[in-house]
PDB file of C-alpha atoms in Angstrom:
ATOM      1  CA  MET A   1       0.000   0.000   0.000  1.00 89.00           C
ATOM      2  CA  THR A   2       1.410   3.364  -1.056  1.00 95.00           C
ATOM      3  CA  VAL A   3       1.355   5.784   1.883  1.00 97.00           C
ATOM      4  CA  VAL A   4       3.324   8.788   0.613  1.00 98.00           C
ATOM      5  CA  THR A   5       3.274   9.962  -3.004  1.00 98.00           C
ATOM      6  CA  VAL A   6       5.337  12.899  -4.261  1.00 98.00           C
ATOM      7  CA  GLU A   7       4.623  13.940  -7.860  1.00 98.00           C
ATOM      8  CA  ASN A   8       6.628  16.482  -9.880  1.00 98.00           C
ATOM      9  CA  VAL A   9       7.310  18.658  -6.844  1.00 98.00           C
ATOM     10  CA  HIS A  10       9.020  22.020  -7.300  1.00 97.00           C
ATOM     11  CA  LYS A  11      10.000  24.437  -4.550  1.00 96.00           C
ATOM     12  CA  TYR A  12      11.824  27.767  -4.643  1.00 95.00           C
ATOM     13  CA  LEU A  13      13.420  29.360  -1.601  1.00 93.00           C
ATOM     14  CA  GLY A  14      14.579  32.950  -1.178  1.00 90.00           C
ATOM     15  CA  VAL A  15      13.659  36.082  -3.123  1.00 88.00           C
ATOM     16  CA  GLY A  16      15.180  38.154  -5.880  1.00 85.00           C
ATOM     17  CA  ALA A  17      18.789  37.334  -6.675  1.00 84.00           C
ATOM     18  CA  GLN A  18      18.781  34.838  -3.788  1.00 87.00           C
ATOM     19  CA  ARG A  19      15.870  32.806  -5.208  1.00 91.00           C
ATOM     20  CA  THR A  20      16.936  29.176  -5.523  1.00 93.00           C
ATOM     21  CA  HIS A  21      15.175  26.281  -7.248  1.00 95.00           C
ATOM     22  CA  VAL A  22      15.651  23.755  -4.428  1.00 94.00           C
ATOM     23  CA  LEU A  23      13.307  20.962  -5.512  1.00 96.00           C
ATOM     24  CA  ARG A  24      13.184  20.247  -9.236  1.00 95.00           C
ATOM     25  CA  GLY A  25      10.460  17.853 -10.352  1.00 96.00           C
ATOM     26  CA  ILE A  26      10.850  15.415  -7.464  1.00 96.00           C
ATOM     27  CA  ASP A  27       8.956  12.110  -7.613  1.00 97.00           C
ATOM     28  CA  LEU A  28       8.834   9.638  -4.734  1.00 97.00           C
ATOM     29  CA  GLN A  29       6.657   6.805  -3.503  1.00 98.00           C
ATOM     30  CA  ALA A  30       6.905   5.188  -0.084  1.00 98.00           C
ATOM     31  CA  SER A  31       4.796   2.258   1.044  1.00 97.00           C
ATOM     32  CA  ALA A  32       3.687   0.845   4.362  1.00 96.00           C
ATOM     33  CA  GLY A  33       6.524  -1.197   5.813  1.00 95.00           C
ATOM     34  CA  GLU A  34       9.200   0.673   3.867  1.00 96.00           C
ATOM     35  CA  PHE A  35      12.279   2.515   5.150  1.00 95.00           C
ATOM     36  CA  VAL A  36      13.417   5.085   2.578  1.00 96.00           C
ATOM     37  CA  GLY A  37      16.816   6.729   3.017  1.00 92.00           C
ATOM     38  CA  LEU A  38      17.521  10.030   1.261  1.00 92.00           C
ATOM     39  CA  ALA A  39      21.164  10.964   0.773  1.00 86.00           C
ATOM     40  CA  GLY A  40      22.730  13.979  -0.904  1.00 78.00           C
ATOM     41  CA  LYS A  41      25.040  16.891  -0.358  1.00 78.00           C
ATOM     42  CA  SER A  42      24.064  19.776   1.925  1.00 78.00           C
ATOM     43  CA  GLY A  43      21.689  22.175   0.213  1.00 75.00           C
ATOM     44  CA  SER A  44      20.286  19.551  -2.147  1.00 83.00           C
ATOM     45  CA  GLY A  45      16.766  19.924  -0.751  1.00 90.00           C
ATOM     46  CA  LYS A  46      16.434  16.876   1.498  1.00 93.00           C
ATOM     47  CA  THR A  47      15.151  18.862   4.478  1.00 93.00           C
ATOM     48  CA  THR A  48      12.873  20.933   2.250  1.00 95.00           C
ATOM     49  CA  LEU A  49      11.294  17.766   0.854  1.00 96.00           C
ATOM     50  CA  LEU A  50      10.576  16.348   4.308  1.00 96.00           C
ATOM     51  CA  ARG A  51       9.081  19.641   5.452  1.00 95.00           C
ATOM     52  CA  ALA A  52       6.855  19.695   2.380  1.00 97.00           C
ATOM     53  CA  ILE A  53       5.650  16.127   3.010  1.00 97.00           C
ATOM     54  CA  ALA A  54       4.752  17.140   6.570  1.00 95.00           C
ATOM     55  CA  GLY A  55       2.798  20.136   5.306  1.00 95.00           C
ATOM     56  CA  LEU A  56       5.145  22.592   7.007  1.00 94.00           C
ATOM     57  CA  ILE A  57       5.849  24.550   3.809  1.00 95.00           C
ATOM     58  CA  PRO A  58       3.765  25.076   0.641  1.00 94.00           C
ATOM     59  CA  LEU A  59       4.767  23.823  -2.798  1.00 96.00           C
ATOM     60  CA  ASP A  60       5.310  25.965  -5.866  1.00 95.00           C
ATOM     61  CA  LYS A  61       4.271  23.130  -8.157  1.00 97.00           C
ATOM     62  CA  GLY A  62       3.363  19.464  -7.906  1.00 97.00           C
ATOM     63  CA  ARG A  63       1.432  17.289  -5.503  1.00 98.00           C
ATOM     64  CA  ILE A  64       2.068  15.424  -2.249  1.00 98.00           C
ATOM     65  CA  ASP A  65      -0.390  12.814  -1.000  1.00 97.00           C
ATOM     66  CA  VAL A  66      -0.213  11.210   2.453  1.00 97.00           C
ATOM     67  CA  LEU A  67      -2.720   8.410   3.058  1.00 95.00           C
ATOM     68  CA  GLY A  68      -5.160   9.880   0.565  1.00 94.00           C
ATOM     69  CA  ILE A  69      -4.818  13.457   1.792  1.00 95.00           C
ATOM     70  CA  ASP A  70      -3.565  16.003  -0.733  1.00 97.00           C
ATOM     71  CA  VAL A  71      -1.312  17.978   1.605  1.00 97.00           C
ATOM     72  CA  GLY A  72      -1.229  21.051  -0.626  1.00 93.00           C
ATOM     73  CA  GLN A  73      -5.013  21.246  -0.943  1.00 94.00           C
ATOM     74  CA  ALA A  74      -5.937  20.222   2.603  1.00 95.00           C
ATOM     75  CA  SER A  75      -7.227  22.743   5.116  1.00 94.00           C
ATOM     76  CA  GLU A  76      -4.985  23.989   7.910  1.00 92.00           C
ATOM     77  CA  ALA A  77      -6.988  21.895  10.377  1.00 93.00           C
ATOM     78  CA  GLU A  78      -6.562  18.747   8.255  1.00 94.00           C
ATOM     79  CA  VAL A  79      -2.801  19.264   7.976  1.00 93.00           C
ATOM     80  CA  LEU A  80      -2.541  19.873  11.722  1.00 90.00           C
ATOM     81  CA  ASP A  81      -4.500  16.676  12.387  1.00 89.00           C
ATOM     82  CA  LEU A  82      -2.166  14.828  10.015  1.00 91.00           C
ATOM     83  CA  ARG A  83       0.877  15.933  12.005  1.00 89.00           C
ATOM     84  CA  ARG A  84      -0.766  15.177  15.346  1.00 86.00           C
ATOM     85  CA  ASN A  85      -1.955  11.697  14.508  1.00 86.00           C
ATOM     86  CA  VAL A  86      -0.246  10.353  11.387  1.00 91.00           C
ATOM     87  CA  VAL A  87       3.130  11.976  10.714  1.00 94.00           C
ATOM     88  CA  GLY A  88       5.944  12.178  13.262  1.00 92.00           C
ATOM     89  CA  PHE A  89       8.861  14.516  12.503  1.00 92.00           C
ATOM     90  CA  VAL A  90      12.395  14.271  13.889  1.00 89.00           C
ATOM     91  CA  HIS A  91      14.144  17.613  13.392  1.00 84.00           C
ATOM     92  CA  GLN A  92      17.876  18.296  13.066  1.00 76.00           C
ATOM     93  CA  ASP A  93      17.496  20.340  16.261  1.00 78.00           C
ATOM     94  CA  ASP A  94      15.627  18.636  19.091  1.00 78.00           C
ATOM     95  CA  LEU A  95      13.241  21.615  19.667  1.00 87.00           C
ATOM     96  CA  LEU A  96      12.563  20.564  23.251  1.00 94.00           C
ATOM     97  CA  ILE A  97      10.810  22.809  25.750  1.00 96.00           C
ATOM     98  CA  GLN A  98      13.422  23.529  28.388  1.00 96.00           C
ATOM     99  CA  GLU A  99      10.920  23.860  31.249  1.00 97.00           C
ATOM    100  CA  LEU A 100       9.521  20.349  30.686  1.00 97.00           C
ATOM    101  CA  THR A 101      11.075  17.001  31.550  1.00 98.00           C
ATOM    102  CA  ALA A 102      11.890  14.430  28.884  1.00 98.00           C
ATOM    103  CA  ALA A 103       8.628  12.603  29.595  1.00 98.00           C
ATOM    104  CA  GLU A 104       6.602  15.817  29.609  1.00 97.00           C
ATOM    105  CA  ASN A 105       8.053  16.859  26.244  1.00 97.00           C
ATOM    106  CA  VAL A 106       6.809  13.602  24.745  1.00 96.00           C
ATOM    107  CA  MET A 107       3.482  13.748  26.573  1.00 96.00           C
ATOM    108  CA  LEU A 108       2.773  17.252  25.283  1.00 93.00           C
ATOM    109  CA  VAL A 109       2.389  16.009  21.718  1.00 89.00           C
ATOM    110  CA  LEU A 110       0.191  13.115  22.815  1.00 92.00           C
ATOM    111  CA  SER A 111      -2.054  15.361  24.907  1.00 90.00           C
ATOM    112  CA  ALA A 112      -2.493  17.673  21.920  1.00 84.00           C
ATOM    113  CA  ALA A 113      -3.706  14.645  19.957  1.00 83.00           C
ATOM    114  CA  GLY A 114      -6.379  13.952  22.589  1.00 87.00           C
ATOM    115  CA  VAL A 115      -4.636  11.134  24.469  1.00 91.00           C
ATOM    116  CA  SER A 116      -5.590  10.896  28.148  1.00 94.00           C
ATOM    117  CA  GLN A 117      -3.050  11.847  30.820  1.00 95.00           C
ATOM    118  CA  ARG A 118      -2.682   8.261  31.983  1.00 95.00           C
ATOM    119  CA  ASP A 119      -2.196   6.853  28.488  1.00 95.00           C
ATOM    120  CA  ALA A 120       0.147   9.697  27.534  1.00 95.00           C
ATOM    121  CA  GLU A 121       2.370   8.905  30.527  1.00 96.00           C
ATOM    122  CA  ALA A 122       2.528   5.227  29.551  1.00 95.00           C
ATOM    123  CA  MET A 123       3.212   5.987  25.877  1.00 94.00           C
ATOM    124  CA  ALA A 124       5.910   8.523  26.760  1.00 96.00           C
ATOM    125  CA  ARG A 125       7.595   6.018  29.070  1.00 95.00           C
ATOM    126  CA  ASP A 126       7.493   3.354  26.353  1.00 92.00           C
ATOM    127  CA  SER A 127       8.889   5.663  23.652  1.00 90.00           C
ATOM    128  CA  LEU A 128      11.707   6.951  25.848  1.00 94.00           C
ATOM    129  CA  THR A 129      12.599   3.415  26.911  1.00 92.00           C
ATOM    130  CA  ARG A 130      12.799   2.365  23.266  1.00 83.00           C
ATOM    131  CA  VAL A 131      15.439   5.024  22.589  1.00 85.00           C
ATOM    132  CA  GLY A 132      17.432   4.120  25.694  1.00 85.00           C
ATOM    133  CA  LEU A 133      16.235   6.869  28.026  1.00 93.00           C
ATOM    134  CA  GLY A 134      13.938   4.871  30.282  1.00 94.00           C
ATOM    135  CA  GLU A 135      15.937   5.889  33.355  1.00 96.00           C
ATOM    136  CA  LEU A 136      15.909   9.608  32.487  1.00 96.00           C
ATOM    137  CA  LEU A 137      12.184  10.333  32.256  1.00 97.00           C
ATOM    138  CA  ASP A 138      12.297  13.138  34.820  1.00 97.00           C
ATOM    139  CA  ARG A 139      15.422  14.880  33.544  1.00 98.00           C
ATOM    140  CA  TYR A 140      15.179  18.350  32.013  1.00 98.00           C
ATOM    141  CA  PRO A 141      16.896  19.111  28.669  1.00 96.00           C
ATOM    142  CA  ALA A 142      19.625  21.096  30.447  1.00 96.00           C
ATOM    143  CA  GLU A 143      20.460  17.933  32.411  1.00 97.00           C
ATOM    144  CA  LEU A 144      20.846  15.828  29.263  1.00 95.00           C
ATOM    145  CA  SER A 145      23.605  15.644  26.665  1.00 89.00           C
ATOM    146  CA  ARG A 146      22.978  16.880  23.143  1.00 82.00           C
ATOM    147  CA  GLY A 147      22.656  13.315  21.922  1.00 83.00           C
ATOM    148  CA  GLN A 148      20.188  12.474  24.679  1.00 89.00           C
ATOM    149  CA  CYS A 149      18.100  15.521  23.799  1.00 91.00           C
ATOM    150  CA  GLN A 150      18.017  14.351  20.184  1.00 85.00           C
ATOM    151  CA  ARG A 151      16.790  10.965  21.353  1.00 86.00           C
ATOM    152  CA  VAL A 152      13.992  12.654  23.298  1.00 93.00           C
ATOM    153  CA  GLY A 153      12.997  14.285  20.012  1.00 91.00           C
ATOM    154  CA  ILE A 154      13.007  10.878  18.347  1.00 86.00           C
ATOM    155  CA  ALA A 155      10.902   9.413  21.171  1.00 89.00           C
ATOM    156  CA  ARG A 156       8.421  12.251  20.715  1.00 92.00           C
ATOM    157  CA  ALA A 157       8.102  11.466  17.005  1.00 89.00           C
ATOM    158  CA  LEU A 158       7.757   7.728  17.684  1.00 84.00           C
ATOM    159  CA  SER A 159       5.041   8.139  20.320  1.00 87.00           C
ATOM    160  CA  GLY A 160       1.460   7.164  19.677  1.00 81.00           C
ATOM    161  CA  GLU A 161       0.330   5.236  16.621  1.00 76.00           C
ATOM    162  CA  ARG A 162       1.842   7.404  13.900  1.00 81.00           C
ATOM    163  CA  ARG A 163       2.092   5.590  10.583  1.00 89.00           C
ATOM    164  CA  VAL A 164       4.621   7.905   8.938  1.00 95.00           C
ATOM    165  CA  LEU A 165       7.955   8.968  10.431  1.00 94.00           C
ATOM    166  CA  LEU A 166      10.027  11.707   8.782  1.00 96.00           C
ATOM    167  CA  ALA A 167      13.547  12.042  10.181  1.00 94.00           C
ATOM    168  CA  ASP A 168      15.834  14.916   9.187  1.00 92.00           C
ATOM    169  CA  GLU A 169      19.508  14.061   9.895  1.00 87.00           C
ATOM    170  CA  PRO A 170      18.424  12.225  13.081  1.00 86.00           C
ATOM    171  CA  SER A 171      21.891  10.892  13.909  1.00 82.00           C
ATOM    172  CA  ALA A 172      23.680  14.244  13.653  1.00 79.00           C
ATOM    173  CA  ALA A 173      24.217  14.488  17.429  1.00 74.00           C
ATOM    174  CA  LEU A 174      24.539  10.775  18.192  1.00 80.00           C
ATOM    175  CA  ASP A 175      27.590   8.583  18.596  1.00 84.00           C
ATOM    176  CA  THR A 176      28.037   5.414  16.549  1.00 87.00           C
ATOM    177  CA  GLU A 177      26.403   3.094  19.092  1.00 86.00           C
ATOM    178  CA  ASN A 178      23.329   5.289  19.508  1.00 82.00           C
ATOM    179  CA  SER A 179      23.098   5.804  15.746  1.00 84.00           C
ATOM    180  CA  HIS A 180      22.952   2.031  15.254  1.00 86.00           C
ATOM    181  CA  THR A 181      20.230   1.837  17.930  1.00 83.00           C
ATOM    182  CA  MET A 182      18.196   4.617  16.373  1.00 81.00           C
ATOM    183  CA  PHE A 183      18.310   3.314  12.799  1.00 87.00           C
ATOM    184  CA  GLY A 184      17.491  -0.111  14.212  1.00 87.00           C
ATOM    185  CA  LEU A 185      14.369   1.413  15.765  1.00 83.00           C
ATOM    186  CA  PHE A 186      13.424   2.939  12.437  1.00 86.00           C
ATOM    187  CA  ARG A 187      13.812  -0.440  10.715  1.00 90.00           C
ATOM    188  CA  ASP A 188      11.726  -2.104  13.434  1.00 86.00           C
ATOM    189  CA  LEU A 189       8.990   0.469  12.851  1.00 84.00           C
ATOM    190  CA  ALA A 190       9.069  -0.196   9.124  1.00 91.00           C
ATOM    191  CA  GLU A 191       8.925  -3.949   9.659  1.00 92.00           C
ATOM    192  CA  ALA A 192       5.873  -3.370  11.872  1.00 85.00           C
ATOM    193  CA  GLY A 193       4.133  -1.557   9.003  1.00 89.00           C
ATOM    194  CA  SER A 194       5.118   2.090   9.391  1.00 89.00           C
ATOM    195  CA  THR A 195       6.534   4.231   6.597  1.00 96.00           C
ATOM    196  CA  VAL A 196       9.897   5.770   7.494  1.00 95.00           C
ATOM    197  CA  ILE A 197      11.643   8.413   5.378  1.00 97.00           C
ATOM    198  CA  ALA A 198      14.993   9.644   6.679  1.00 94.00           C
ATOM    199  CA  THR A 199      17.723  11.956   5.431  1.00 91.00           C
ATOM    200  CA  SER A 200      21.275  11.404   6.600  1.00 86.00           C
ATOM    201  CA  HIS A 201      24.944  11.570   5.671  1.00 79.00           C
ATOM    202  CA  ASP A 202      25.552   8.717   8.107  1.00 76.00           C
ATOM    203  CA  PRO A 203      26.629   5.509   6.285  1.00 77.00           C
ATOM    204  CA  ILE A 204      25.037   3.531   9.129  1.00 78.00           C
ATOM    205  CA  MET A 205      21.648   4.337   7.590  1.00 83.00           C
ATOM    206  CA  ASN A 206      22.484   2.091   4.625  1.00 76.00           C
ATOM    207  CA  GLU A 207      23.842  -0.850   6.605  1.00 71.00           C
TER     208      GLU A 207
END
């Protein structure tokens, strides 16, 4: 089953003399149970493509469909619902709220999706345990290493029953051991039926 379809996508960034044609007629299909790795030099548009799939930026031309929803034509509410319940996004920067613990950062997304407090706590604990942070649930971002903060961001994206995971350079702040663990998690998710699309310069992604 095809979950994500990208058809003839074009995107320009910047204005005037700085206007750059970042995405040039991109086509991509990703199915349930598939782990797609996107590689390329910096500035080639990998991050822009992921952001477009998540509905975070508009297209200049083309079409992106996620589980039957035309992201470019969907209402703001529909796109927001898509990100809350279907698409998880792992950013290059962890984007954690400094005043919340690791568990609370994960729970915040679940609560926004309508998950009860009790279930959100259990899901957050499970997600953080899966990325190796089960003993650090109550730590604040300032008490964690950069790599640990990135793993909290990954746990946040993994939480709930999201069917699509978009990961933008997810191993940038991780050491080799944790990178192996993280990409292993992504492969496990794909084997369980999720669609995973990741960008990375890390050769571990292709192992």
